[in-house]
PDB file of C-alpha atoms and ligand atoms in Angstrom:
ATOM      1  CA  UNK M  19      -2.112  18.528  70.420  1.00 50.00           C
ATOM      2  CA  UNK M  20       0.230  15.989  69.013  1.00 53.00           C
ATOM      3  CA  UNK M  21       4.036  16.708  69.548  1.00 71.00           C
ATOM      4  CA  UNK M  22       6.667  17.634  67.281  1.00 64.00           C
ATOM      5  CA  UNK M  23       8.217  14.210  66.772  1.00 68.00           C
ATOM      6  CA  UNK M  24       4.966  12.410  66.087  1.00 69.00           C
ATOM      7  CA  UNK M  25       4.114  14.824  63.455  1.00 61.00           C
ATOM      8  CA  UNK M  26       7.760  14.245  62.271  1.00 63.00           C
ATOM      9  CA  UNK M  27       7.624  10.378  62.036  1.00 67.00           C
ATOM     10  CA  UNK M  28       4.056  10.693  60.396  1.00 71.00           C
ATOM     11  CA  UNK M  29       5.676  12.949  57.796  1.00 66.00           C
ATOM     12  CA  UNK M  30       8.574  10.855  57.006  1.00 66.00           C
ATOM     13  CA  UNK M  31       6.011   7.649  57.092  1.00 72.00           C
ATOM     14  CA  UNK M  32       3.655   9.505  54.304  1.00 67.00           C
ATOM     15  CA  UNK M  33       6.077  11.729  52.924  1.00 65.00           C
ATOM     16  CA  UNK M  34       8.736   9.512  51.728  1.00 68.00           C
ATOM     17  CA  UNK M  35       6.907   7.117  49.784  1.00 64.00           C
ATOM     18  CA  UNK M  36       5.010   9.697  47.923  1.00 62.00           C
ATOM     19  CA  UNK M  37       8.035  11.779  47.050  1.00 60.00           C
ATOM     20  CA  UNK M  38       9.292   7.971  45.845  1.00 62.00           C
ATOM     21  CA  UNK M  39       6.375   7.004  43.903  1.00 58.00           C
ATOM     22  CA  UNK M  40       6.183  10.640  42.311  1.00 56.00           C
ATOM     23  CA  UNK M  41       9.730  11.003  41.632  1.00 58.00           C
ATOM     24  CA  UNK M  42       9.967   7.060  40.163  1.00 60.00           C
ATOM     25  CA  UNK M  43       6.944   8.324  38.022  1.00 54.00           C
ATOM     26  CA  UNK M  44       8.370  11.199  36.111  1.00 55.00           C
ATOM     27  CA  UNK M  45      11.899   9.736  35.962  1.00 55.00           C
ATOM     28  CA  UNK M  46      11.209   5.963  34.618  1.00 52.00           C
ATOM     29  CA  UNK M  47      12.386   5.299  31.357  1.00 52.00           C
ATOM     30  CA  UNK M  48      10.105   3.443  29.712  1.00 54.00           C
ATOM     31  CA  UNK M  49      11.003   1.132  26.694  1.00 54.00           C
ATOM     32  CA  UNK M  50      10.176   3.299  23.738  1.00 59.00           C
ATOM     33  CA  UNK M  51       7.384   2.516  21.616  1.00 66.00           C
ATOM     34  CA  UNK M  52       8.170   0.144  18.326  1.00 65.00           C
ATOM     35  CA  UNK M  53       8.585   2.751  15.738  1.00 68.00           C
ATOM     36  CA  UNK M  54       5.506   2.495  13.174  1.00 63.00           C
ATOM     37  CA  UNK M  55       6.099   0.167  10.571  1.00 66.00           C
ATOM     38  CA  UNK M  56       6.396   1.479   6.914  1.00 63.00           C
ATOM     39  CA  UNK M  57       7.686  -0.694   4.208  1.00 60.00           C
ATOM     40  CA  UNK M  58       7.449  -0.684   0.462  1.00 68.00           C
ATOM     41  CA  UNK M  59       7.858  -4.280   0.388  1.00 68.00           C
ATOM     42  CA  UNK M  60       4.781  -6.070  -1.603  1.00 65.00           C
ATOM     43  CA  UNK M  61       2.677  -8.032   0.998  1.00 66.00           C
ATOM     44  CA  UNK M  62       4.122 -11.818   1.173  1.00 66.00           C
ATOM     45  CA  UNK M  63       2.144 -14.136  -0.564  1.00 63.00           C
ATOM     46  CA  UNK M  64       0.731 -17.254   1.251  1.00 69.00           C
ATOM     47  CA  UNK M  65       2.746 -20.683   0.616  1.00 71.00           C
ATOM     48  CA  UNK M  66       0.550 -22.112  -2.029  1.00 75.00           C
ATOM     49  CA  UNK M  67       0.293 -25.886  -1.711  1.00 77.00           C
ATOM     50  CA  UNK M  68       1.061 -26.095  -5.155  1.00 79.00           C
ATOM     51  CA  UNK M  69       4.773 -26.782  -6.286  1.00 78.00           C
ATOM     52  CA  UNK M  70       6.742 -23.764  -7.337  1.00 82.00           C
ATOM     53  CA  UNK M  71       7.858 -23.374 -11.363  1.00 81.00           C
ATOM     54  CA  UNK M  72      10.365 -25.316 -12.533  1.00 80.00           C
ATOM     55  CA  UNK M  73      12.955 -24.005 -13.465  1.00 84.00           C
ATOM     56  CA  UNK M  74      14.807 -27.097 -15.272  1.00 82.00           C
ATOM     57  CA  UNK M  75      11.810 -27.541 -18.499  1.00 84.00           C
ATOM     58  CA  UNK M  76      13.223 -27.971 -21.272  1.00 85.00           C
ATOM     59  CA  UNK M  77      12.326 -24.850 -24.353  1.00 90.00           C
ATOM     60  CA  UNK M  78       8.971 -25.032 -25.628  1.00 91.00           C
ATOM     61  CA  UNK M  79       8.159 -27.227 -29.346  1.00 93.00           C
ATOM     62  CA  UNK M  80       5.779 -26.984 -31.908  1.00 92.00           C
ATOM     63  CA  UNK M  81       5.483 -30.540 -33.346  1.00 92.00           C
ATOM     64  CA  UNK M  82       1.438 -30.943 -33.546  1.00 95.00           C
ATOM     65  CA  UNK M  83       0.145 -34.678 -32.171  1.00 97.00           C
ATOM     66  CA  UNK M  84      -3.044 -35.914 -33.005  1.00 97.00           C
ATOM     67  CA  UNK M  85      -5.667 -37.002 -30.581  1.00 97.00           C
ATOM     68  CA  UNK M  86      -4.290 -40.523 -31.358  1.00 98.00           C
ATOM     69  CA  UNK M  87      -0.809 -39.851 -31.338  1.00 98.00           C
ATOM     70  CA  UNK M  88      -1.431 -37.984 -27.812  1.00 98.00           C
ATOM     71  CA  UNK M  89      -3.268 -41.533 -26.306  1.00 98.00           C
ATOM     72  CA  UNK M  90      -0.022 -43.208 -26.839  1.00 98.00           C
ATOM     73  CA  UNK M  91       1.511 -40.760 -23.911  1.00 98.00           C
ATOM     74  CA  UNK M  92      -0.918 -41.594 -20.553  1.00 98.00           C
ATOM     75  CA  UNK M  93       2.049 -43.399 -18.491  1.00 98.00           C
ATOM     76  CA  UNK M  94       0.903 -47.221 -19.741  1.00 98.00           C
ATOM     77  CA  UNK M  95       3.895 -47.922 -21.767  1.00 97.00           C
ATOM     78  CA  UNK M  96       7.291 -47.739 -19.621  1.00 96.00           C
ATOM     79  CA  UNK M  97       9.810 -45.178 -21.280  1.00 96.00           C
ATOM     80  CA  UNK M  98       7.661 -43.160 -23.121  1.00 98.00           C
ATOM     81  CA  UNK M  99       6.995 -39.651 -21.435  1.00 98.00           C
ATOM     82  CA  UNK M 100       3.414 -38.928 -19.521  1.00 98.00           C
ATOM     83  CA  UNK M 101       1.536 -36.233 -21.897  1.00 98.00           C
ATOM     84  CA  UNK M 102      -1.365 -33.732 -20.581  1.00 98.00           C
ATOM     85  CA  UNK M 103      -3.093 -31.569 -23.036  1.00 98.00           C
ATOM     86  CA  UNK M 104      -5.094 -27.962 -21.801  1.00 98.00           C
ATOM     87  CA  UNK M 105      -6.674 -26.167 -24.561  1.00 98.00           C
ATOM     88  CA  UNK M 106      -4.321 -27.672 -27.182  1.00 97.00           C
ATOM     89  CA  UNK M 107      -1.079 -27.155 -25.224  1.00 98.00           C
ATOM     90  CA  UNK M 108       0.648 -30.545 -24.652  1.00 98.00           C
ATOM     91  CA  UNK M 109       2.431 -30.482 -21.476  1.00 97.00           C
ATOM     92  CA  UNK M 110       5.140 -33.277 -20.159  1.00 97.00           C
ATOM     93  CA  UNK M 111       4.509 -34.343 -16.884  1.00 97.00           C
ATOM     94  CA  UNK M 112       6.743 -37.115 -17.014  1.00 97.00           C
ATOM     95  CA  UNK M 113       8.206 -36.140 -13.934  1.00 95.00           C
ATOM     96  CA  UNK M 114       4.909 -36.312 -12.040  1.00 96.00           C
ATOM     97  CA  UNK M 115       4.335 -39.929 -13.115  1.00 97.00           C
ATOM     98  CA  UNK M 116       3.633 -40.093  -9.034  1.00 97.00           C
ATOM     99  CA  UNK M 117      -0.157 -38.792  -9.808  1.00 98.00           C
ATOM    100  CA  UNK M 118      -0.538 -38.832 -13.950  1.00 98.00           C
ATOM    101  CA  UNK M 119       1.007 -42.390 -13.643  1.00 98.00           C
ATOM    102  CA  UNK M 120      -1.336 -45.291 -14.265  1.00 98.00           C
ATOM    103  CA  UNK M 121      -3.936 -45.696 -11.313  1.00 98.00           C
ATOM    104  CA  UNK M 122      -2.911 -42.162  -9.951  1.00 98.00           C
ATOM    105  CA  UNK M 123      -4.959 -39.483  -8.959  1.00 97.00           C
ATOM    106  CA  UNK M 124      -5.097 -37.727 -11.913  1.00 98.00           C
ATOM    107  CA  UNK M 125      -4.044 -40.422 -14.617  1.00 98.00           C
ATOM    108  CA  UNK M 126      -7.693 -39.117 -16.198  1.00 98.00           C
ATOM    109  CA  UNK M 127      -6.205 -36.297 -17.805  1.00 98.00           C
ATOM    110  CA  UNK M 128      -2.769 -38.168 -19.031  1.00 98.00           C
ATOM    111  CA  UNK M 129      -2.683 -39.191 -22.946  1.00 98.00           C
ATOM    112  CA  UNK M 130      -5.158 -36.829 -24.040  1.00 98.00           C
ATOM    113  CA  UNK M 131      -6.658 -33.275 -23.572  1.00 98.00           C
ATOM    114  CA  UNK M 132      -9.291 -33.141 -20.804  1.00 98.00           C
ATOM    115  CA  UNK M 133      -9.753 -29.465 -20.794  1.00 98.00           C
ATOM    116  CA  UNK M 134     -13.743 -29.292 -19.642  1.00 98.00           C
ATOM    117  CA  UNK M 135     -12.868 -31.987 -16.395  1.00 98.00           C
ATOM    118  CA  UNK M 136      -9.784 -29.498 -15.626  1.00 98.00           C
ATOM    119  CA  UNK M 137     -12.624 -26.528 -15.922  1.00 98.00           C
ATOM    120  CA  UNK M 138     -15.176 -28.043 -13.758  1.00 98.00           C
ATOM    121  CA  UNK M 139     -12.979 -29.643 -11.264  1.00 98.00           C
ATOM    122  CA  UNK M 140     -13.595 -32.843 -11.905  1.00 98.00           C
ATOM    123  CA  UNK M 141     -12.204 -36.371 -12.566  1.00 98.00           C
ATOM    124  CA  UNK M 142     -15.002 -38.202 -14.049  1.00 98.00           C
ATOM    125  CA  UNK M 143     -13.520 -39.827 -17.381  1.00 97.00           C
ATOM    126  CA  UNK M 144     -16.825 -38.367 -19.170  1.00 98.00           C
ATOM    127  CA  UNK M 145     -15.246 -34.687 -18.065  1.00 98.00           C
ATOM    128  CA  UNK M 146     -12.062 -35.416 -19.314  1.00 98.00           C
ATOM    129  CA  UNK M 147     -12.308 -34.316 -23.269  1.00 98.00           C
ATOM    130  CA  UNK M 148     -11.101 -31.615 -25.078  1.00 98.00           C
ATOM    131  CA  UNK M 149     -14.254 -29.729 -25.768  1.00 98.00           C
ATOM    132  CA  UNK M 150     -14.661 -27.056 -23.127  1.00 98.00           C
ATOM    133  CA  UNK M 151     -17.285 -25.108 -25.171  1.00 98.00           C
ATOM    134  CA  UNK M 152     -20.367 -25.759 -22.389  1.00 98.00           C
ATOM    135  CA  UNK M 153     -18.227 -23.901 -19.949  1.00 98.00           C
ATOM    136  CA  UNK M 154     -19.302 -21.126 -18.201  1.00 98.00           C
ATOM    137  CA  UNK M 155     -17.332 -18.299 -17.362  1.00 98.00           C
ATOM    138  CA  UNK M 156     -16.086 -19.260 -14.358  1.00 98.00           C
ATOM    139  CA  UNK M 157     -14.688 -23.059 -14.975  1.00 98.00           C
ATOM    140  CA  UNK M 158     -13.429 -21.374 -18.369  1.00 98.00           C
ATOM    141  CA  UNK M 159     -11.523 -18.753 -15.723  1.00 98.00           C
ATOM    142  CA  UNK M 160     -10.894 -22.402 -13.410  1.00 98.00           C
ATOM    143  CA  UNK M 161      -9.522 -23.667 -16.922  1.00 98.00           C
ATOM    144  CA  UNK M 162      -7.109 -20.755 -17.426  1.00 98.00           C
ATOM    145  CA  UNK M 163      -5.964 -20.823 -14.383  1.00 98.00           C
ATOM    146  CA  UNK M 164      -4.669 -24.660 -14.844  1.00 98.00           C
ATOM    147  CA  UNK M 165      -3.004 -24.036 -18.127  1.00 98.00           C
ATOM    148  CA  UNK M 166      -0.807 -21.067 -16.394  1.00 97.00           C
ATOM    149  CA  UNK M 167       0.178 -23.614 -13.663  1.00 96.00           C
ATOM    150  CA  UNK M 168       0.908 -25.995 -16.385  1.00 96.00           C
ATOM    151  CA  UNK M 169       3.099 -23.384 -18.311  1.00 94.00           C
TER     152      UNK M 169
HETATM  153  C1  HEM Z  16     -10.300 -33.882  -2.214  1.00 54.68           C
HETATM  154  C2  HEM Z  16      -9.981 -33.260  -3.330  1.00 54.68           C
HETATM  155  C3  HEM Z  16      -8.603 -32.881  -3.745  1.00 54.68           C
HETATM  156  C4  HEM Z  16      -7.458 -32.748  -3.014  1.00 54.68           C
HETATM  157  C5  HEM Z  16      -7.263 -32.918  -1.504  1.00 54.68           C
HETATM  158  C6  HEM Z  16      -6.411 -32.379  -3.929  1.00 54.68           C
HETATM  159  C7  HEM Z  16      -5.096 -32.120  -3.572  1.00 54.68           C
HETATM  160  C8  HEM Z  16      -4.118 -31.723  -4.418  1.00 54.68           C
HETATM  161  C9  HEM Z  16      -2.761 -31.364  -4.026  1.00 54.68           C
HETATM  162  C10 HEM Z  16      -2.214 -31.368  -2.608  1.00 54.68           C
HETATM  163  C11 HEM Z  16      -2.091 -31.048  -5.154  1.00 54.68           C
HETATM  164  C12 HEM Z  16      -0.644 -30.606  -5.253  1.00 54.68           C
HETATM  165  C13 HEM Z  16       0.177 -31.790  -5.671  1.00 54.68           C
HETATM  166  C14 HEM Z  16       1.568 -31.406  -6.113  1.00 54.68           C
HETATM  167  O1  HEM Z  16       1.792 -30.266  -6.552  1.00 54.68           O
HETATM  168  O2  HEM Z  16       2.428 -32.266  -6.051  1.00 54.68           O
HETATM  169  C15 HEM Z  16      -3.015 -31.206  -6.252  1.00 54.68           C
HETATM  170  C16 HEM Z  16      -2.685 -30.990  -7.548  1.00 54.68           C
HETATM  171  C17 HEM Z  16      -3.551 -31.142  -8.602  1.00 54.68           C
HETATM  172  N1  HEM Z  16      -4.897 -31.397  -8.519  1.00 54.68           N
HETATM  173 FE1  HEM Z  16      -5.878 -31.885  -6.852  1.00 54.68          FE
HETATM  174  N2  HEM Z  16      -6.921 -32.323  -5.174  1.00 54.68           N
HETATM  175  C18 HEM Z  16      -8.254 -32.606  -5.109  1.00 54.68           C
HETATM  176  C19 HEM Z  16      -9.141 -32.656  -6.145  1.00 54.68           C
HETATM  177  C20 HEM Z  16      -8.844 -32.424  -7.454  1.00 54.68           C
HETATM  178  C21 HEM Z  16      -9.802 -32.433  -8.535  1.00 54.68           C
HETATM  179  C22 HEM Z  16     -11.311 -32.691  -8.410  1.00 54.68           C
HETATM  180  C23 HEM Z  16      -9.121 -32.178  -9.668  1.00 54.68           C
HETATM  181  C24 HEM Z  16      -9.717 -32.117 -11.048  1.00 54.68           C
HETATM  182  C25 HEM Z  16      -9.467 -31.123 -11.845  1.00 54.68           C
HETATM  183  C26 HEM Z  16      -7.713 -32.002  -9.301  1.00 54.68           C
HETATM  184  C27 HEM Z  16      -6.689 -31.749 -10.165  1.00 54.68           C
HETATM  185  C28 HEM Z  16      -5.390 -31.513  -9.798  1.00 54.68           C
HETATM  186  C29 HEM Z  16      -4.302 -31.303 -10.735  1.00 54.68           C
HETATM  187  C30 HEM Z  16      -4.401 -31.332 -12.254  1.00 54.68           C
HETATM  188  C31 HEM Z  16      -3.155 -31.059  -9.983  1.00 54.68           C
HETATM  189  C32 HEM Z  16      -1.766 -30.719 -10.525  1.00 54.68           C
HETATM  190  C33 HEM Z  16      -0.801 -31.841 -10.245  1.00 54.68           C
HETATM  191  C34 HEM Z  16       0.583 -31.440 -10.703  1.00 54.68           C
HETATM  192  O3  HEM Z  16       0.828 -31.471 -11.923  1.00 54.68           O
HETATM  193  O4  HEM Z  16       1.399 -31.089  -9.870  1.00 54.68           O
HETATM  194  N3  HEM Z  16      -7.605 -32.147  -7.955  1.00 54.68           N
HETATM  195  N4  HEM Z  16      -4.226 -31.615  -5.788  1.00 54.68           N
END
């Protein structure tokens, strides 16, 4: 038979930490959850590696150029703007002479309309002309594309 106290201490030694652990149980406060997230915001876009629009272009003109005129425009004679043409729209890129300027990266497509290289992703000089006709449906898609950038 054990005696009263033993049965006492063994009490207290079981007793109290399960009233402790039961009792810290129910009464924690926990960190609510994070409320679920609802938001009417559009998804963010990824960064494109492209530059953003400008905003400081100057309005839009009309004055036609003929493929001769236009050759005059490809960065080789200092002061005179850098011209690209896409699909008959003459852009000024003078202010990316660091890759249209002569013996940049893309100098191909300056002083003249090079529409089908633009289309098929490529910078051989025999791409670069104006007549994008033997596209297929995707360059010609590859081709639109470019001429919204360039707007
Ligand atoms: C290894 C392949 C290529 C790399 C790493 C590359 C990289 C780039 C980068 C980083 C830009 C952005 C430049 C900027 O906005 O300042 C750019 C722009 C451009 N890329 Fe490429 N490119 C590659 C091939 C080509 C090819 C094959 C074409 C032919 C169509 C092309 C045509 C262009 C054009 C037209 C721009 C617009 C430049 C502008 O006006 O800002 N690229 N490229």
């Amino acid at each position: 038979m054990l005696e009263l106290g033993t049965l006492v201490i063994y009490g207290l030694a079981f007793g109290i930490p399960v009233i402790y652990l039961t009792a810290r149980h129910f009464l924690s406060s926990r960190p609510p959850l994070p409320a679920p997230q609802t938001t009417t915001e559009a998804p963010k876009k990824l960064k494109s590696i492209m530059q953003a629009p400008r905003e400081d272009l100057a309005p839009p003109k009309d004055d036609p150029y003929t493929t001769e005129e236009l050759k005059k425009y490809d960065g080789s004679t200092p002061g005179l703007p850098i011209y690209v043409a896409i699909k008959g729209t003459i852009f000024d890129v003078s202010a990316k002479a660091d890759v249209y300027g002569p013996g940049k990266s893309y100098n191909i497509f300056a002083g003249k309309d090079g529409s089908k290289g633009l289309g098929m992703s490529s910078l051989k000089p025999e791409h670069a002309v104006a007549d994008y006709s033997g596209l297929d449906e995707k360059d010609r898609k590859v081709l639109e594309d470019w001429h919204s950038f360039f707007a």
